[in-house]
Amino acid sequence: MARIIRIMTRDGAARAVFAETRSIVDEAARIHHTAPTATAALGRVLTCASMMSSLLGEADDVLTLRFGGDGPGGTIVATGDWKGNVRGFIQNPFVDLPLRADGKLDVGGAVGRGLLRVLRPNGGGEPYCGVNEIVSGEIAEDVASYYAVSEQIPTVCALGVLVDKDLSIACAGGYLLQLLPGATDGEITRLEQNIAAMPSVTEMLRAGKTPQDMMELAMAGFDPQVLDTREVKYQCDCSEERTKDMLLSLGRKELVKLRDEDPKCEVVCHFCHTKYEFDLNELLAETTPEEK
């Protein structure tokens, strides 16, 4: 099971989430049969979505990340609930690019340039949709840029997904650290020094470091208060009933068009590939008289 730790400094100067997400990325790779570069790209987005959504306030809150880049990987989407459970997909799961000059997977090349959209709750009203340019396609830098530009929150984001030679997930995780309005110049400097001295996320996880260990390195010299530690997972909330309701919401006119093409309808979930089959004649019999 993957795990995240949420913390806030005692003086309210900063908050952070530290995550180990190997099992989430492993499940996503199994479901979508992703090639290594696609695995790394989707895994990073899922890890970010888990950390970001864990900062939501209400039990029914949901956050969605959508990377609409022009790279060969196509669109990447991840959705997380308030606990940090996530689901996602990459449009082209088979994208696999040559390694970069530094020997790392070319996630930026797979994602390309375009727009990052973040859909999140907005205090009970219409959901807020923040839009920002994809600055590198490496995911972490793009998420940090989104927070800085769209929400004016200084943010450090670091991610790592290591795919082994046998295509299994050797490790995956990351951290999201945000400075809050109460941060002093001295605290900002100290955090910058801590982050600069830390190894990469992949290096730390390969060395057996836990989210707790990453927290202690990042927050050295501070007084971090652990808000909670959560087990999180890859979790799709699709069901036959919800899929049926989605079809009925199309209205009788649209259902008739679909029925005339083929009375047998198959719907496949983007996130978990579960297939749902329906008889459109039976669905049409359930439509209300007002729709006829």
mmCIF file of C-alpha atoms in Angstrom:
data_model
loop_
_atom_site.group_PDB
_atom_site.id
_atom_site.type_symbol
_atom_site.label_atom_id
_atom_site.label_comp_id
_atom_site.label_asym_id
_atom_site.label_seq_id
_atom_site.Cartn_x
_atom_site.Cartn_y
_atom_site.Cartn_z
ATOM 1 C CA MET A 1 0.000 0.000 0.000
ATOM 2 C CA ALA A 2 1.237 3.504 -0.852
ATOM 3 C CA ARG A 3 1.571 6.044 1.925
ATOM 4 C CA ILE A 4 1.549 9.813 2.386
ATOM 5 C CA ILE A 5 2.413 12.009 5.358
ATOM 6 C CA ARG A 6 0.888 15.461 5.700
ATOM 7 C CA ILE A 7 2.608 18.029 7.898
ATOM 8 C CA MET A 8 2.497 21.670 8.882
ATOM 9 C CA THR A 9 5.109 23.611 10.787
ATOM 10 C CA ARG A 10 4.037 24.626 14.287
ATOM 11 C CA ASP A 11 4.183 28.329 13.385
ATOM 12 C CA GLY A 12 2.149 27.854 10.189
ATOM 13 C CA ALA A 13 4.986 28.932 7.899
ATOM 14 C CA ALA A 14 4.801 25.899 5.630
ATOM 15 C CA ARG A 15 2.843 22.766 4.866
ATOM 16 C CA ALA A 16 3.957 19.688 2.993
ATOM 17 C CA VAL A 17 3.030 16.219 1.789
ATOM 18 C CA PHE A 18 5.570 13.414 1.434
ATOM 19 C CA ALA A 19 4.610 10.306 -0.517
ATOM 20 C CA GLU A 20 5.725 6.797 -1.420
ATOM 21 C CA THR A 21 3.526 5.620 -4.309
ATOM 22 C CA ARG A 22 5.146 2.530 -5.831
ATOM 23 C CA SER A 23 2.015 0.372 -5.494
ATOM 24 C CA ILE A 24 -0.143 3.061 -7.144
ATOM 25 C CA VAL A 25 2.172 3.354 -10.140
ATOM 26 C CA ASP A 26 2.515 -0.422 -10.325
ATOM 27 C CA GLU A 27 -1.270 -0.832 -10.486
ATOM 28 C CA ALA A 28 -1.589 1.871 -13.142
ATOM 29 C CA ALA A 29 1.112 0.223 -15.262
ATOM 30 C CA ARG A 30 -0.639 -3.148 -14.913
ATOM 31 C CA ILE A 31 -4.029 -1.777 -15.927
ATOM 32 C CA HIS A 32 -2.844 0.341 -18.846
ATOM 33 C CA HIS A 33 0.067 -1.878 -20.013
ATOM 34 C CA THR A 34 2.313 1.172 -20.205
ATOM 35 C CA ALA A 35 5.770 1.324 -21.776
ATOM 36 C CA PRO A 36 8.537 2.707 -19.513
ATOM 37 C CA THR A 37 8.325 6.372 -20.564
ATOM 38 C CA ALA A 38 4.531 6.317 -20.333
ATOM 39 C CA THR A 39 4.780 4.634 -16.927
ATOM 40 C CA ALA A 40 7.043 7.389 -15.603
ATOM 41 C CA ALA A 41 4.830 10.166 -16.993
ATOM 42 C CA LEU A 42 1.569 8.704 -15.705
ATOM 43 C CA GLY A 43 3.192 7.724 -12.405
ATOM 44 C CA ARG A 44 4.399 11.260 -11.762
ATOM 45 C CA VAL A 45 0.972 12.735 -12.518
ATOM 46 C CA LEU A 46 -0.739 10.178 -10.260
ATOM 47 C CA THR A 47 1.701 10.937 -7.442
ATOM 48 C CA CYS A 48 1.061 14.677 -7.790
ATOM 49 C CA ALA A 49 -2.702 14.158 -7.866
ATOM 50 C CA SER A 50 -2.509 12.059 -4.694
ATOM 51 C CA MET A 51 -0.524 14.701 -2.815
ATOM 52 C CA MET A 52 -2.555 17.647 -4.097
ATOM 53 C CA SER A 53 -5.948 16.041 -3.475
ATOM 54 C CA SER A 54 -4.936 15.098 0.083
ATOM 55 C CA LEU A 55 -4.927 18.823 0.828
ATOM 56 C CA LEU A 56 -8.648 19.137 0.044
ATOM 57 C CA GLY A 57 -10.961 19.903 2.935
ATOM 58 C CA GLU A 58 -14.236 18.017 2.493
ATOM 59 C CA ALA A 59 -15.020 14.304 2.274
ATOM 60 C CA ASP A 60 -16.643 14.579 -1.160
ATOM 61 C CA ASP A 61 -13.958 16.854 -2.672
ATOM 62 C CA VAL A 62 -12.196 15.715 -5.855
ATOM 63 C CA LEU A 63 -9.224 17.186 -7.717
ATOM 64 C CA THR A 64 -8.326 16.523 -11.351
ATOM 65 C CA LEU A 65 -5.003 17.136 -13.120
ATOM 66 C CA ARG A 66 -5.066 17.225 -16.911
ATOM 67 C CA PHE A 67 -1.845 17.568 -18.896
ATOM 68 C CA GLY A 68 -2.816 18.431 -22.465
ATOM 69 C CA GLY A 69 0.589 18.388 -24.115
ATOM 70 C CA ASP A 70 1.522 18.043 -27.782
ATOM 71 C CA GLY A 71 4.013 15.233 -27.150
ATOM 72 C CA PRO A 72 3.524 11.639 -28.336
ATOM 73 C CA GLY A 73 2.124 10.610 -24.962
ATOM 74 C CA GLY A 74 -0.995 12.671 -25.584
ATOM 75 C CA THR A 75 -3.305 13.759 -22.784
ATOM 76 C CA ILE A 76 -2.611 12.548 -19.240
ATOM 77 C CA VAL A 77 -5.371 12.713 -16.634
ATOM 78 C CA ALA A 78 -5.365 11.870 -12.926
ATOM 79 C CA THR A 79 -8.144 12.343 -10.391
ATOM 80 C CA GLY A 80 -7.733 12.191 -6.616
ATOM 81 C CA ASP A 81 -10.137 12.226 -3.689
ATOM 82 C CA TRP A 82 -9.675 14.028 -0.362
ATOM 83 C CA LYS A 83 -7.922 10.986 1.120
ATOM 84 C CA GLY A 84 -5.325 10.894 -1.664
ATOM 85 C CA ASN A 85 -6.656 7.843 -3.516
ATOM 86 C CA VAL A 86 -6.189 8.280 -7.268
ATOM 87 C CA ARG A 87 -6.968 6.943 -10.711
ATOM 88 C CA GLY A 88 -5.701 8.038 -14.111
ATOM 89 C CA PHE A 89 -4.775 7.277 -17.694
ATOM 90 C CA ILE A 90 -2.401 8.322 -20.461
ATOM 91 C CA GLN A 91 -3.763 8.651 -23.991
ATOM 92 C CA ASN A 92 -0.868 6.755 -25.568
ATOM 93 C CA PRO A 93 0.281 4.126 -23.037
ATOM 94 C CA PHE A 94 2.785 2.703 -25.517
ATOM 95 C CA VAL A 95 4.938 5.811 -25.911
ATOM 96 C CA ASP A 96 8.572 4.998 -25.170
ATOM 97 C CA LEU A 97 11.310 7.455 -26.084
ATOM 98 C CA PRO A 98 15.107 7.068 -26.045
ATOM 99 C CA LEU A 99 16.719 7.925 -22.726
ATOM 100 C CA ARG A 100 17.892 11.489 -22.194
ATOM 101 C CA ALA A 101 21.594 12.331 -22.239
ATOM 102 C CA ASP A 102 21.653 11.933 -18.438
ATOM 103 C CA GLY A 103 20.255 8.408 -18.687
ATOM 104 C CA LYS A 104 16.791 9.305 -17.390
ATOM 105 C CA LEU A 105 13.432 8.604 -18.998
ATOM 106 C CA ASP A 106 12.345 11.446 -21.280
ATOM 107 C CA VAL A 107 9.052 12.343 -19.627
ATOM 108 C CA GLY A 108 9.250 15.934 -20.883
ATOM 109 C CA GLY A 109 9.583 14.697 -24.455
ATOM 110 C CA ALA A 110 6.561 12.417 -24.039
ATOM 111 C CA VAL A 111 4.401 15.194 -22.571
ATOM 112 C CA GLY A 112 5.523 18.089 -24.788
ATOM 113 C CA ARG A 113 4.103 21.596 -24.451
ATOM 114 C CA GLY A 114 0.530 22.721 -24.024
ATOM 115 C CA LEU A 115 -1.737 23.437 -21.074
ATOM 116 C CA LEU A 116 -2.042 22.055 -17.573
ATOM 117 C CA ARG A 117 -5.557 22.268 -16.136
ATOM 118 C CA VAL A 118 -6.360 21.779 -12.468
ATOM 119 C CA LEU A 119 -10.010 21.297 -11.548
ATOM 120 C CA ARG A 120 -10.750 21.528 -7.836
ATOM 121 C CA PRO A 121 -13.607 22.467 -5.473
ATOM 122 C CA ASN A 122 -14.320 26.127 -4.870
ATOM 123 C CA GLY A 123 -16.134 26.455 -1.565
ATOM 124 C CA GLY A 124 -19.425 24.879 -2.592
ATOM 125 C CA GLY A 125 -19.864 26.831 -5.832
ATOM 126 C CA GLU A 126 -18.817 25.938 -9.344
ATOM 127 C CA PRO A 127 -15.490 24.052 -9.403
ATOM 128 C CA TYR A 128 -12.407 26.196 -9.945
ATOM 129 C CA CYS A 129 -10.420 25.430 -13.087
ATOM 130 C CA GLY A 130 -6.889 26.777 -13.071
ATOM 131 C CA VAL A 131 -4.995 26.813 -16.344
ATOM 132 C CA ASN A 132 -1.249 27.203 -16.765
ATOM 133 C CA GLU A 133 1.265 26.546 -19.510
ATOM 134 C CA ILE A 134 3.247 23.329 -19.366
ATOM 135 C CA VAL A 135 6.729 24.717 -18.803
ATOM 136 C CA SER A 136 8.832 21.564 -19.148
ATOM 137 C CA GLY A 137 6.612 18.489 -19.322
ATOM 138 C CA GLU A 138 8.573 16.968 -16.438
ATOM 139 C CA ILE A 139 5.423 17.262 -14.236
ATOM 140 C CA ALA A 140 7.000 18.450 -10.957
ATOM 141 C CA GLU A 141 8.197 21.753 -12.406
ATOM 142 C CA ASP A 142 4.842 22.225 -14.123
ATOM 143 C CA VAL A 143 2.877 21.710 -10.920
ATOM 144 C CA ALA A 144 5.141 24.118 -9.008
ATOM 145 C CA SER A 145 4.656 26.694 -11.776
ATOM 146 C CA TYR A 146 0.886 26.213 -11.664
ATOM 147 C CA TYR A 147 0.769 26.950 -7.929
ATOM 148 C CA ALA A 148 3.034 29.996 -8.290
ATOM 149 C CA VAL A 149 1.148 31.517 -11.226
ATOM 150 C CA SER A 150 -2.479 30.455 -10.731
ATOM 151 C CA GLU A 151 -2.728 30.324 -6.938
ATOM 152 C CA GLN A 152 0.206 32.536 -5.875
ATOM 153 C CA ILE A 153 1.534 29.866 -3.515
ATOM 154 C CA PRO A 154 5.339 29.391 -3.562
ATOM 155 C CA THR A 155 5.735 25.637 -4.009
ATOM 156 C CA VAL A 156 8.489 23.077 -4.298
ATOM 157 C CA CYS A 157 7.522 19.814 -5.983
ATOM 158 C CA ALA A 158 9.828 16.839 -6.524
ATOM 159 C CA LEU A 159 8.917 13.492 -8.069
ATOM 160 C CA GLY A 160 10.570 10.218 -8.940
ATOM 161 C CA VAL A 161 9.467 7.063 -10.753
ATOM 162 C CA LEU A 162 12.056 4.383 -11.433
ATOM 163 C CA VAL A 163 11.149 1.626 -13.884
ATOM 164 C CA ASP A 164 13.279 -1.512 -13.577
ATOM 165 C CA LYS A 165 14.699 -3.521 -16.494
ATOM 166 C CA ASP A 166 11.882 -6.064 -16.164
ATOM 167 C CA LEU A 167 9.383 -3.138 -16.411
ATOM 168 C CA SER A 168 8.395 -3.450 -12.747
ATOM 169 C CA ILE A 169 8.300 -0.303 -10.621
ATOM 170 C CA ALA A 170 11.433 -0.151 -8.504
ATOM 171 C CA CYS A 171 10.247 2.932 -6.599
ATOM 172 C CA ALA A 172 7.967 5.935 -6.907
ATOM 173 C CA GLY A 173 7.087 8.922 -4.782
ATOM 174 C CA GLY A 174 7.657 12.599 -4.183
ATOM 175 C CA TYR A 175 6.955 15.615 -2.037
ATOM 176 C CA LEU A 176 5.008 18.849 -2.282
ATOM 177 C CA LEU A 177 6.108 21.695 -0.005
ATOM 178 C CA GLN A 178 4.353 25.047 0.172
ATOM 179 C CA LEU A 179 5.318 28.295 1.893
ATOM 180 C CA LEU A 180 2.402 30.023 3.595
ATOM 181 C CA PRO A 181 1.952 33.782 4.243
ATOM 182 C CA GLY A 182 3.512 33.559 7.713
ATOM 183 C CA ALA A 183 6.918 32.395 6.441
ATOM 184 C CA THR A 184 9.848 34.652 7.363
ATOM 185 C CA ASP A 185 12.854 35.344 5.157
ATOM 186 C CA GLY A 186 14.967 33.213 7.455
ATOM 187 C CA GLU A 187 12.570 30.277 7.188
ATOM 188 C CA ILE A 188 12.445 30.591 3.428
ATOM 189 C CA THR A 189 16.248 30.537 3.255
ATOM 190 C CA ARG A 190 16.431 27.520 5.545
ATOM 191 C CA LEU A 191 13.922 25.560 3.452
ATOM 192 C CA GLU A 192 15.789 26.425 0.267
ATOM 193 C CA GLN A 193 19.020 25.161 1.815
ATOM 194 C CA ASN A 194 17.358 21.955 3.010
ATOM 195 C CA ILE A 195 15.870 21.199 -0.394
ATOM 196 C CA ALA A 196 19.137 21.966 -2.195
ATOM 197 C CA ALA A 197 20.987 19.523 0.062
ATOM 198 C CA MET A 198 18.540 16.659 -0.456
ATOM 199 C CA PRO A 199 19.241 13.819 -2.913
ATOM 200 C CA SER A 200 16.710 13.226 -5.671
ATOM 201 C CA VAL A 201 13.469 11.467 -4.783
ATOM 202 C CA THR A 202 14.559 8.378 -6.709
ATOM 203 C CA GLU A 203 17.892 8.253 -4.889
ATOM 204 C CA MET A 204 16.197 8.534 -1.511
ATOM 205 C CA LEU A 205 13.612 5.864 -2.243
ATOM 206 C CA ARG A 206 16.193 3.480 -3.711
ATOM 207 C CA ALA A 207 18.196 3.898 -0.507
ATOM 208 C CA GLY A 208 15.174 2.802 1.502
ATOM 209 C CA LYS A 209 14.093 6.231 2.694
ATOM 210 C CA THR A 210 10.473 6.557 3.793
ATOM 211 C CA PRO A 211 8.136 9.562 3.599
ATOM 212 C CA GLN A 212 9.043 10.173 7.249
ATOM 213 C CA ASP A 213 12.750 10.237 6.334
ATOM 214 C CA MET A 214 12.123 12.688 3.486
ATOM 215 C CA MET A 215 10.138 14.889 5.858
ATOM 216 C CA GLU A 216 12.984 14.994 8.368
ATOM 217 C CA LEU A 217 15.467 16.030 5.694
ATOM 218 C CA ALA A 218 13.244 18.705 4.184
ATOM 219 C CA MET A 219 12.108 20.122 7.529
ATOM 220 C CA ALA A 220 15.461 20.048 9.366
ATOM 221 C CA GLY A 221 15.623 23.004 11.742
ATOM 222 C CA PHE A 222 11.839 23.387 11.848
ATOM 223 C CA ASP A 223 9.176 21.983 14.132
ATOM 224 C CA PRO A 224 6.993 19.933 11.774
ATOM 225 C CA GLN A 225 3.686 18.704 13.165
ATOM 226 C CA VAL A 226 2.418 15.531 11.508
ATOM 227 C CA LEU A 227 -1.245 16.072 10.687
ATOM 228 C CA ASP A 228 -1.759 12.458 9.666
ATOM 229 C CA THR A 229 -0.299 9.462 7.875
ATOM 230 C CA ARG A 230 -2.510 7.838 5.266
ATOM 231 C CA GLU A 231 -2.474 4.691 3.218
ATOM 232 C CA VAL A 232 -3.538 5.523 -0.330
ATOM 233 C CA LYS A 233 -4.202 3.450 -3.411
ATOM 234 C CA TYR A 234 -5.163 3.372 -7.065
ATOM 235 C CA GLN A 235 -8.941 3.342 -6.827
ATOM 236 C CA CYS A 236 -11.585 3.693 -9.517
ATOM 237 C CA ASP A 237 -15.138 4.499 -8.448
ATOM 238 C CA CYS A 238 -16.881 3.408 -11.633
ATOM 239 C CA SER A 239 -19.813 0.977 -11.370
ATOM 240 C CA GLU A 240 -22.538 -0.497 -13.520
ATOM 241 C CA GLU A 241 -25.138 1.722 -11.864
ATOM 242 C CA ARG A 242 -23.159 4.923 -12.417
ATOM 243 C CA THR A 243 -22.443 3.974 -16.021
ATOM 244 C CA LYS A 244 -26.138 3.269 -16.569
ATOM 245 C CA ASP A 245 -27.043 6.660 -15.096
ATOM 246 C CA MET A 246 -24.530 8.300 -17.437
ATOM 247 C CA LEU A 247 -26.173 6.673 -20.459
ATOM 248 C CA LEU A 248 -29.659 7.647 -19.288
ATOM 249 C CA SER A 249 -28.471 11.242 -18.844
ATOM 250 C CA LEU A 250 -27.877 11.412 -22.604
ATOM 251 C CA GLY A 251 -31.651 11.561 -23.080
ATOM 252 C CA ARG A 252 -34.069 9.442 -25.096
ATOM 253 C CA LYS A 253 -33.277 11.058 -28.456
ATOM 254 C CA GLU A 254 -29.564 10.265 -28.208
ATOM 255 C CA LEU A 255 -30.220 6.757 -26.902
ATOM 256 C CA VAL A 256 -32.479 6.058 -29.895
ATOM 257 C CA LYS A 257 -29.653 7.085 -32.251
ATOM 258 C CA LEU A 258 -27.247 4.754 -30.456
ATOM 259 C CA ARG A 259 -29.820 1.931 -30.432
ATOM 260 C CA ASP A 260 -30.411 2.281 -34.164
ATOM 261 C CA GLU A 261 -26.679 1.804 -34.770
ATOM 262 C CA ASP A 262 -26.431 -1.199 -32.433
ATOM 263 C CA PRO A 263 -28.804 -2.169 -29.622
ATOM 264 C CA LYS A 264 -25.922 -3.705 -27.698
ATOM 265 C CA CYS A 265 -23.838 -1.017 -26.013
ATOM 266 C CA GLU A 266 -20.431 -1.549 -24.407
ATOM 267 C CA VAL A 267 -18.871 1.134 -22.234
ATOM 268 C CA VAL A 268 -15.238 0.814 -21.154
ATOM 269 C CA CYS A 269 -13.901 2.838 -18.215
ATOM 270 C CA HIS A 270 -10.840 4.947 -19.145
ATOM 271 C CA PHE A 271 -9.375 4.539 -15.678
ATOM 272 C CA CYS A 272 -9.661 0.818 -14.928
ATOM 273 C CA HIS A 273 -10.727 -0.740 -18.279
ATOM 274 C CA THR A 274 -13.781 -2.401 -16.725
ATOM 275 C CA LYS A 275 -16.359 -3.176 -19.407
ATOM 276 C CA TYR A 276 -20.080 -2.615 -18.912
ATOM 277 C CA GLU A 277 -22.628 -3.986 -21.382
ATOM 278 C CA PHE A 278 -26.177 -2.690 -21.790
ATOM 279 C CA ASP A 279 -29.207 -3.434 -23.950
ATOM 280 C CA LEU A 280 -30.293 -0.030 -25.216
ATOM 281 C CA ASN A 281 -33.855 -1.232 -25.785
ATOM 282 C CA GLU A 282 -34.048 -2.023 -22.082
ATOM 283 C CA LEU A 283 -32.638 1.365 -21.188
ATOM 284 C CA LEU A 284 -35.113 3.124 -23.455
ATOM 285 C CA ALA A 285 -37.941 1.320 -21.655
ATOM 286 C CA GLU A 286 -36.811 3.048 -18.454
ATOM 287 C CA THR A 287 -36.978 6.572 -19.849
ATOM 288 C CA THR A 288 -39.726 8.769 -18.434
ATOM 289 C CA PRO A 289 -42.802 9.750 -20.474
ATOM 290 C CA GLU A 290 -41.578 13.367 -20.549
ATOM 291 C CA GLU A 291 -38.594 12.243 -22.630
ATOM 292 C CA LYS A 292 -40.707 10.441 -25.253
#
